[in-house]
Amino acid sequence: MHAARALPAYLVQRFHGWKATSYAENHAWYRRLASEGQHPRAMVISCCDSRVHVTSIFGADTGEFFIHRNVANLVPPYEPDGDHHGTSAALEFAVTSLKVAHVIVMGHSGCGGVKGCLEMCSGRAPELEEKSSFVGRWMDILRPGYERIKERPDADQARALEKEAVLVSLENLMSFPFVRQAVESEDLTLHGLWHEIGAGALECYDPKKGAFVTV
Amino acid sequence: MHAARALPAYLVQRFHGWKATSYAENHAWYRRLASEGQHPRAMVISCCDSRVHVTSIFGADTGEFFIHRNVANLVPPYEPDGDHHGTSAALEFAVTSLKVAHVIVMGHSGCGGVKGCLEMCSGRAPELEEKSSFVGRWMDILRPGYERIKERPDADQARALEKEAVLVSLENLMSFPFVRQAVESEDLTLHGLWHEIGAGALECYDPKKGAFVTV
Amino acid sequence: MHAARALPAYLVQRFHGWKATSYAENHAWYRRLASEGQHPRAMVISCCDSRVHVTSIFGADTGEFFIHRNVANLVPPYEPDGDHHGTSAALEFAVTSLKVAHVIVMGHSGCGGVKGCLEMCSGRAPELEEKSSFVGRWMDILRPGYERIKERPDADQARALEKEAVLVSLENLMSFPFVRQAVESEDLTLHGLWHEIGAGALECYDPKKGAFVTV
Amino acid sequence: MHAARALPAYLVQRFHGWKATSYAENHAWYRRLASEGQHPRAMVISCCDSRVHVTSIFGADTGEFFIHRNVANLVPPYEPDGDHHGTSAALEFAVTSLKVAHVIVMGHSGCGGVKGCLEMCSGRAPELEEKSSFVGRWMDILRPGYERIKERPDADQARALEKEAVLVSLENLMSFPFVRQAVESEDLTLHGLWHEIGAGALECYDPKKGAFVTV
């Protein structure tokens, strides 16, 4: 016996609205997507945050982006230890099976996961240090980033750490043999973005400048 | 030195298009989202597949859904072992910090991850059995589901296993103490969906019938 | 011995610029396009006119649209007579081999081909009536459209005939058995657009209203 | 009653994005293009293939190229028989009305039309031999090219035939009296190109060498 319930009525209603409009108008396209399978050009790794939907920002329709979303858009290091690694599995599927041409990591302003990491690393959130804290243990991935920004003025740390979440992920991406190989053979490019929700701004990491620059 | 590159020009162009239209028209809302933080009503756990964007299907705008996407929309069992668990971290953040009212698990037709699991469990994909296969080890989560459908006719197995991916996840959700407690105190409801891409159909798990029924 | 010459230097220079920038940044994508083949979602039939590039208007990158361009964006009627029919061949390839989900016919303001047709049909361009006039014989396809607008005030005729070029093409599209069948089985949708160059406006034919309406 | 439908929403959104950015920034230019008419320097004859947009490769903006696109970038021979000839009409309009200075024929790697022609001519695609096959009858134009490459090793035939599609078209261009006259009076030059999608390479036919050479 599962604890599952019926879908809330407001979602049932909206689904029927979608089916009678967007789906009906694009019936042919959905049927082809179903019969032919997906051929996305890019994989996007972004945050679960409800305020940041990458399909909106880039006007992407169904079929364009293979999207993995986790807390703080993090990629853990390569660890082939036989355990469940959801992010690594998504990455492996995108790069080796779908052969995406781009992996885009997108961070954002006001990230709750990054804020938790900052509090944990600066000793203000002992509950996140508990072994049983999934958020704390997940945000451990970002500790190397904290080391690089901890001397900054307090007011700058959150934003700097949000950008470090992108940079640490880019570094960890290259620790996966299949990613490194695809990058080196020029079958794959990596991209790091940071999005400011309130201003609607977008910055892209420029490795030559060693900084994020406005798009 | 990171391997990052500039954003492909077509995405730069589309971003500027978004900023000049959708963002410009909703500037007030984006500013409020930034200053006030997120208050999503529901968490959705769905697949990375580029053909299934839950925001489209439910006409959801920014701020409504906290979305975790991984391969085959799986929730692993509760394992507080101190390792990185991306799905568990997203779940913990959604339920204990954001206090979402609903967790919705949505599977779909033509799922590549489920297809891989089926091939692995039936002995047709030895490469997925390797310890180093992230997709294989991730899909291990679904093995209990395979046991329940393996006697079915071959033609029905993929679809049945896609639905099992939802049911196994619903079961595993209840293994998390903070989920079980919130469900029992009626602060949280769980929902299981399966979406058929080509037909644009949606089915919801009905625990009384022990089956998925058309929405 | 061919009459061919070397490419003008300004194009050589621009090509090298493209290769060092857009191509270099998207090397991975171009390689995948080459190895995997094309999977365009839509076919667009538009005019050769240098002022109307559909990829610009819709921000479409390589791989998205299969594009046929001829004078006045015309589709001739179905005539399986064994002769060369370039438009019919493009249509057959798009619908039966590529299985596009949409065929979009886009007309535009200030169309030179339509202007010639108007002059020919109203007796002001006898040279276009010559059997040897390729433009005249091509624009014969639009004569049924002229019949429907010839009573209008002179000042309105050009624009009305530009829109008729779209409507006649939509009618002729349905004369192709493979188009009609795909439309009837809901594997294909047809769309009629008219673009005003100076105002940057776009109108879409609405069959319920029997008129073009602003997008 | 036409079978036309509303424009898919993702294209509506992208169009509005274009209008609010590229169009808004170049309003003056679009207005001048509308009021003054087009004055393109060159006509380009290229393939419908979604992976090859000549405006990208040459960084061409609106107003520069009069573009005819058909399957396999073919020009049929001069046949003033009173039938509809879309390619011949486009050519006549470009050379006699617009008085373009260059006609550029551009072929490309991985051409589906050329592949079909190869299979048809070597007896492996009887369905393309049917009188009712528009693609087959269109590709008949390239039969003289097949005769010249059929003795080559199988592995080289596709690429050789793609280049023959350019050469046959250049030959056929000279069969049009108005083209020959403009070439002989040095009012027009012809150019033959072949583009390799994956490598981003461009080759230009050199009549002195009797071969395509890298640009």
Coordinates of N, CA, C and O in Angstrom, one line a residue, chain A residues 18 23 26 28-42 55 60-67 93 98, chain B residues 46-57 69 72-73 106-115 159 162 194-201, chain C residues 41:
Chain A
W18 N -3.3 22.3 -20.9 CA -2.1 22.0 -21.7 C -2.4 21.1 -22.9 O -2.1 21.3 -24.0
Y23 N -0.4 20.9 -26.4 CA -0.2 19.5 -26.9 C -1.0 19.4 -28.2 O -0.4 18.9 -29.2
N26 N 0.7 20.8 -31.2 CA 2.0 20.3 -31.5 C 2.0 18.7 -31.4 O 3.0 18.1 -31.2
A28 N 1.8 16.6 -33.7 CA 2.8 15.9 -34.6 C 4.2 15.9 -34.0 O 4.9 14.9 -34.2
W29 N 4.6 17.0 -33.4 CA 5.9 17.0 -32.8 C 6.1 16.1 -31.7 O 7.1 15.3 -31.6
Y30 N 5.1 16.0 -30.8 CA 5.2 15.0 -29.7 C 5.2 13.6 -30.1 O 5.9 12.8 -29.6
R31 N 4.4 13.3 -31.2 CA 4.5 11.9 -31.7 C 5.8 11.6 -32.3 O 6.3 10.5 -32.1
R32 N 6.4 12.6 -32.9 CA 7.8 12.3 -33.5 C 8.8 12.1 -32.4 O 9.7 11.3 -32.5
L33 N 8.7 13.0 -31.4 CA 9.6 12.8 -30.2 C 9.5 11.4 -29.6 O 10.5 10.8 -29.2
A34 N 8.3 11.0 -29.6 CA 8.1 9.6 -29.0 C 8.6 8.5 -29.9 O 9.2 7.6 -29.4
S35 N 8.4 8.6 -31.2 CA 8.8 7.5 -32.0 C 10.3 7.5 -32.3 O 10.9 6.5 -32.5
E36 N 10.9 8.7 -32.4 CA 12.3 8.8 -32.8 C 13.3 8.9 -31.7 O 14.5 8.8 -31.9
G37 N 12.8 9.2 -30.5 CA 13.7 9.3 -29.3 C 14.2 10.7 -29.3 O 14.0 11.6 -30.2
Q38 N 15.0 11.0 -28.3 CA 15.6 12.4 -28.1 C 16.9 12.5 -28.7 O 17.7 11.6 -28.7
H39 N 17.2 13.7 -29.1 CA 18.5 14.1 -29.7 C 18.9 15.5 -29.2 O 19.1 16.4 -29.9
P40 N 19.0 15.7 -27.9 CA 19.2 17.0 -27.3 C 20.7 17.5 -27.7 O 21.6 16.7 -27.7
R41 N 20.8 18.7 -27.9 CA 22.1 19.3 -28.3 C 23.0 19.5 -27.0 O 24.2 19.4 -27.1
A42 N 22.3 19.8 -25.9 CA 23.1 20.2 -24.7 C 22.5 19.5 -23.5 O 21.4 19.2 -23.4
T55 N 14.7 26.4 -19.2 CA 14.0 26.4 -20.5 C 13.4 27.8 -20.7 O 13.3 28.2 -21.9
A60 N 13.8 27.4 -24.6 CA 14.0 26.1 -25.2 C 12.7 25.3 -25.1 O 12.0 25.2 -24.0
D61 N 12.3 24.6 -26.2 CA 11.1 23.8 -26.2 C 11.5 22.3 -25.9 O 12.7 22.0 -25.7
T62 N 10.5 21.5 -25.9 CA 10.8 20.1 -25.7 C 11.8 19.5 -26.7 O 11.7 19.8 -27.9
G63 N 12.7 18.7 -26.3 CA 13.7 18.1 -27.2 C 15.0 18.7 -27.2 O 16.0 18.1 -27.7
E64 N 15.2 19.9 -26.6 CA 16.5 20.6 -26.8 C 17.5 20.4 -25.7 O 18.7 20.3 -26.0
F65 N 17.1 20.4 -24.5 CA 18.0 20.2 -23.4 C 17.8 19.0 -22.5 O 16.6 18.7 -22.1
F66 N 18.8 18.2 -22.2 CA 18.8 17.2 -21.3 C 19.1 17.8 -19.9 O 20.3 18.3 -19.8
I67 N 18.2 17.8 -19.0 CA 18.4 18.7 -17.8 C 18.5 17.9 -16.5 O 17.6 17.1 -16.1
F93 N 25.2 9.2 -19.0 CA 24.1 9.0 -20.0 C 24.2 10.0 -21.1 O 24.1 9.8 -22.3
L98 N 23.9 9.8 -25.3 CA 23.3 10.9 -26.1 C 24.3 11.7 -26.9 O 23.9 12.3 -27.9
Chain B
S46 N 11.5 14.4 -11.5 CA 11.2 13.8 -12.8 C 12.5 13.5 -13.5 O 13.6 13.7 -13.0
C47 N 12.4 13.0 -14.7 CA 13.6 12.5 -15.5 C 14.3 13.7 -16.2 O 13.7 14.7 -16.5
C48 N 15.6 13.5 -16.5 CA 16.4 14.5 -17.2 C 15.9 14.6 -18.7 O 16.3 15.5 -19.4
D49 N 15.2 13.6 -19.1 CA 14.8 13.5 -20.6 C 14.4 14.8 -21.2 O 13.5 15.5 -20.6
S50 N 14.9 15.1 -22.3 CA 14.7 16.5 -22.9 C 13.3 16.6 -23.4 O 12.8 17.7 -23.8
R51 N 12.5 15.5 -23.5 CA 11.2 15.5 -24.0 C 10.1 15.8 -23.0 O 8.9 15.9 -23.3
V52 N 10.5 15.8 -21.7 CA 9.5 15.9 -20.6 C 9.9 17.1 -19.7 O 10.8 17.0 -18.9
H53 N 9.2 18.2 -19.9 CA 9.5 19.4 -19.0 C 8.2 19.6 -18.2 O 7.2 20.0 -18.8
V54 N 8.3 19.3 -16.9 CA 7.0 19.3 -16.1 C 6.4 20.7 -16.1 O 5.2 20.9 -15.9
T55 N 7.3 21.8 -16.2 CA 6.7 23.1 -16.2 C 5.8 23.3 -17.4 O 4.8 24.0 -17.3
S56 N 6.1 22.7 -18.6 CA 5.2 22.8 -19.7 C 3.8 22.1 -19.4 O 2.8 22.7 -19.6
I57 N 3.9 20.9 -19.0 CA 2.7 20.1 -18.9 C 1.7 20.7 -17.9 O 0.5 20.6 -18.0
R69 N 15.7 16.7 -11.1 CA 15.6 15.8 -12.2 C 16.8 14.9 -12.2 O 18.0 15.4 -12.2
A72 N 15.7 8.6 -14.9 CA 14.6 7.7 -14.5 C 13.8 8.1 -13.3 O 13.1 7.3 -12.7
N73 N 13.9 9.4 -12.9 CA 13.1 9.9 -11.7 C 13.1 9.0 -10.5 O 12.0 8.7 -10.0
M106 N 7.3 11.8 -11.2 CA 6.7 11.6 -12.5 C 7.6 10.8 -13.5 O 8.7 11.3 -13.8
G107 N 7.1 9.6 -13.9 CA 7.8 8.8 -14.9 C 7.3 9.1 -16.3 O 6.4 9.9 -16.4
H108 N 7.8 8.5 -17.3 CA 7.4 8.7 -18.6 C 7.7 7.6 -19.6 O 8.5 6.7 -19.3
S109 N 7.0 7.6 -20.7 CA 7.2 6.6 -21.7 C 8.6 6.7 -22.4 O 9.1 7.8 -22.5
G110 N 9.1 5.7 -22.9 CA 10.3 5.7 -23.7 C 11.5 6.1 -22.9 O 12.5 6.7 -23.4
C111 N 11.5 5.8 -21.6 CA 12.6 6.2 -20.7 C 13.9 5.4 -21.0 O 13.9 4.2 -20.8
G112 N 15.0 6.1 -21.4 CA 16.2 5.4 -21.7 C 16.9 4.7 -20.5 O 17.4 3.7 -20.6
G113 N 16.7 5.3 -19.3 CA 17.3 4.7 -18.1 C 16.6 3.4 -17.8 O 17.2 2.4 -17.4
V114 N 15.3 3.5 -17.8 CA 14.5 2.3 -17.5 C 14.8 1.2 -18.6 O 14.9 0.0 -18.2
K115 N 14.9 1.6 -19.8 CA 15.3 0.6 -20.9 C 16.6 -0.1 -20.6 O 16.8 -1.3 -20.7
R159 N 7.1 -0.6 -20.3 CA 6.1 0.3 -19.7 C 5.8 -0.1 -18.2 O 5.7 0.8 -17.4
E162 N 8.7 1.2 -16.2 CA 8.6 2.7 -16.1 C 7.7 3.1 -14.9 O 7.9 4.0 -14.1
W194 N 2.7 9.0 -14.4 CA 3.4 8.5 -15.5 C 2.8 9.2 -16.8 O 1.6 9.2 -16.9
H195 N 3.7 9.7 -17.6 CA 3.3 10.5 -18.7 C 3.7 9.8 -20.0 O 4.8 9.4 -20.2
E196 N 2.8 9.8 -20.9 CA 3.0 9.2 -22.2 C 3.3 10.3 -23.2 O 2.4 11.1 -23.6
I197 N 4.5 10.4 -23.7 CA 5.0 11.5 -24.5 C 4.2 11.7 -25.8 O 3.6 12.8 -26.1
G198 N 4.0 10.6 -26.6 CA 3.4 10.7 -27.9 C 1.9 11.1 -27.8 O 1.4 11.9 -28.6
A199 N 1.2 10.5 -26.9 CA -0.2 10.7 -26.8 C -0.5 11.9 -25.9 O -1.7 12.3 -25.8
G200 N 0.5 12.4 -25.2 CA 0.2 13.5 -24.3 C -0.7 13.1 -23.1 O -1.4 14.0 -22.6
A201 N -0.6 11.9 -22.8 CA -1.5 11.4 -21.7 C -0.8 11.4 -20.3 O 0.4 11.5 -20.3
Chain C
R41 N 13.0 19.8 -36.9 CA 11.6 19.7 -36.4 C 10.6 20.2 -37.5 O 9.5 19.7 -37.6

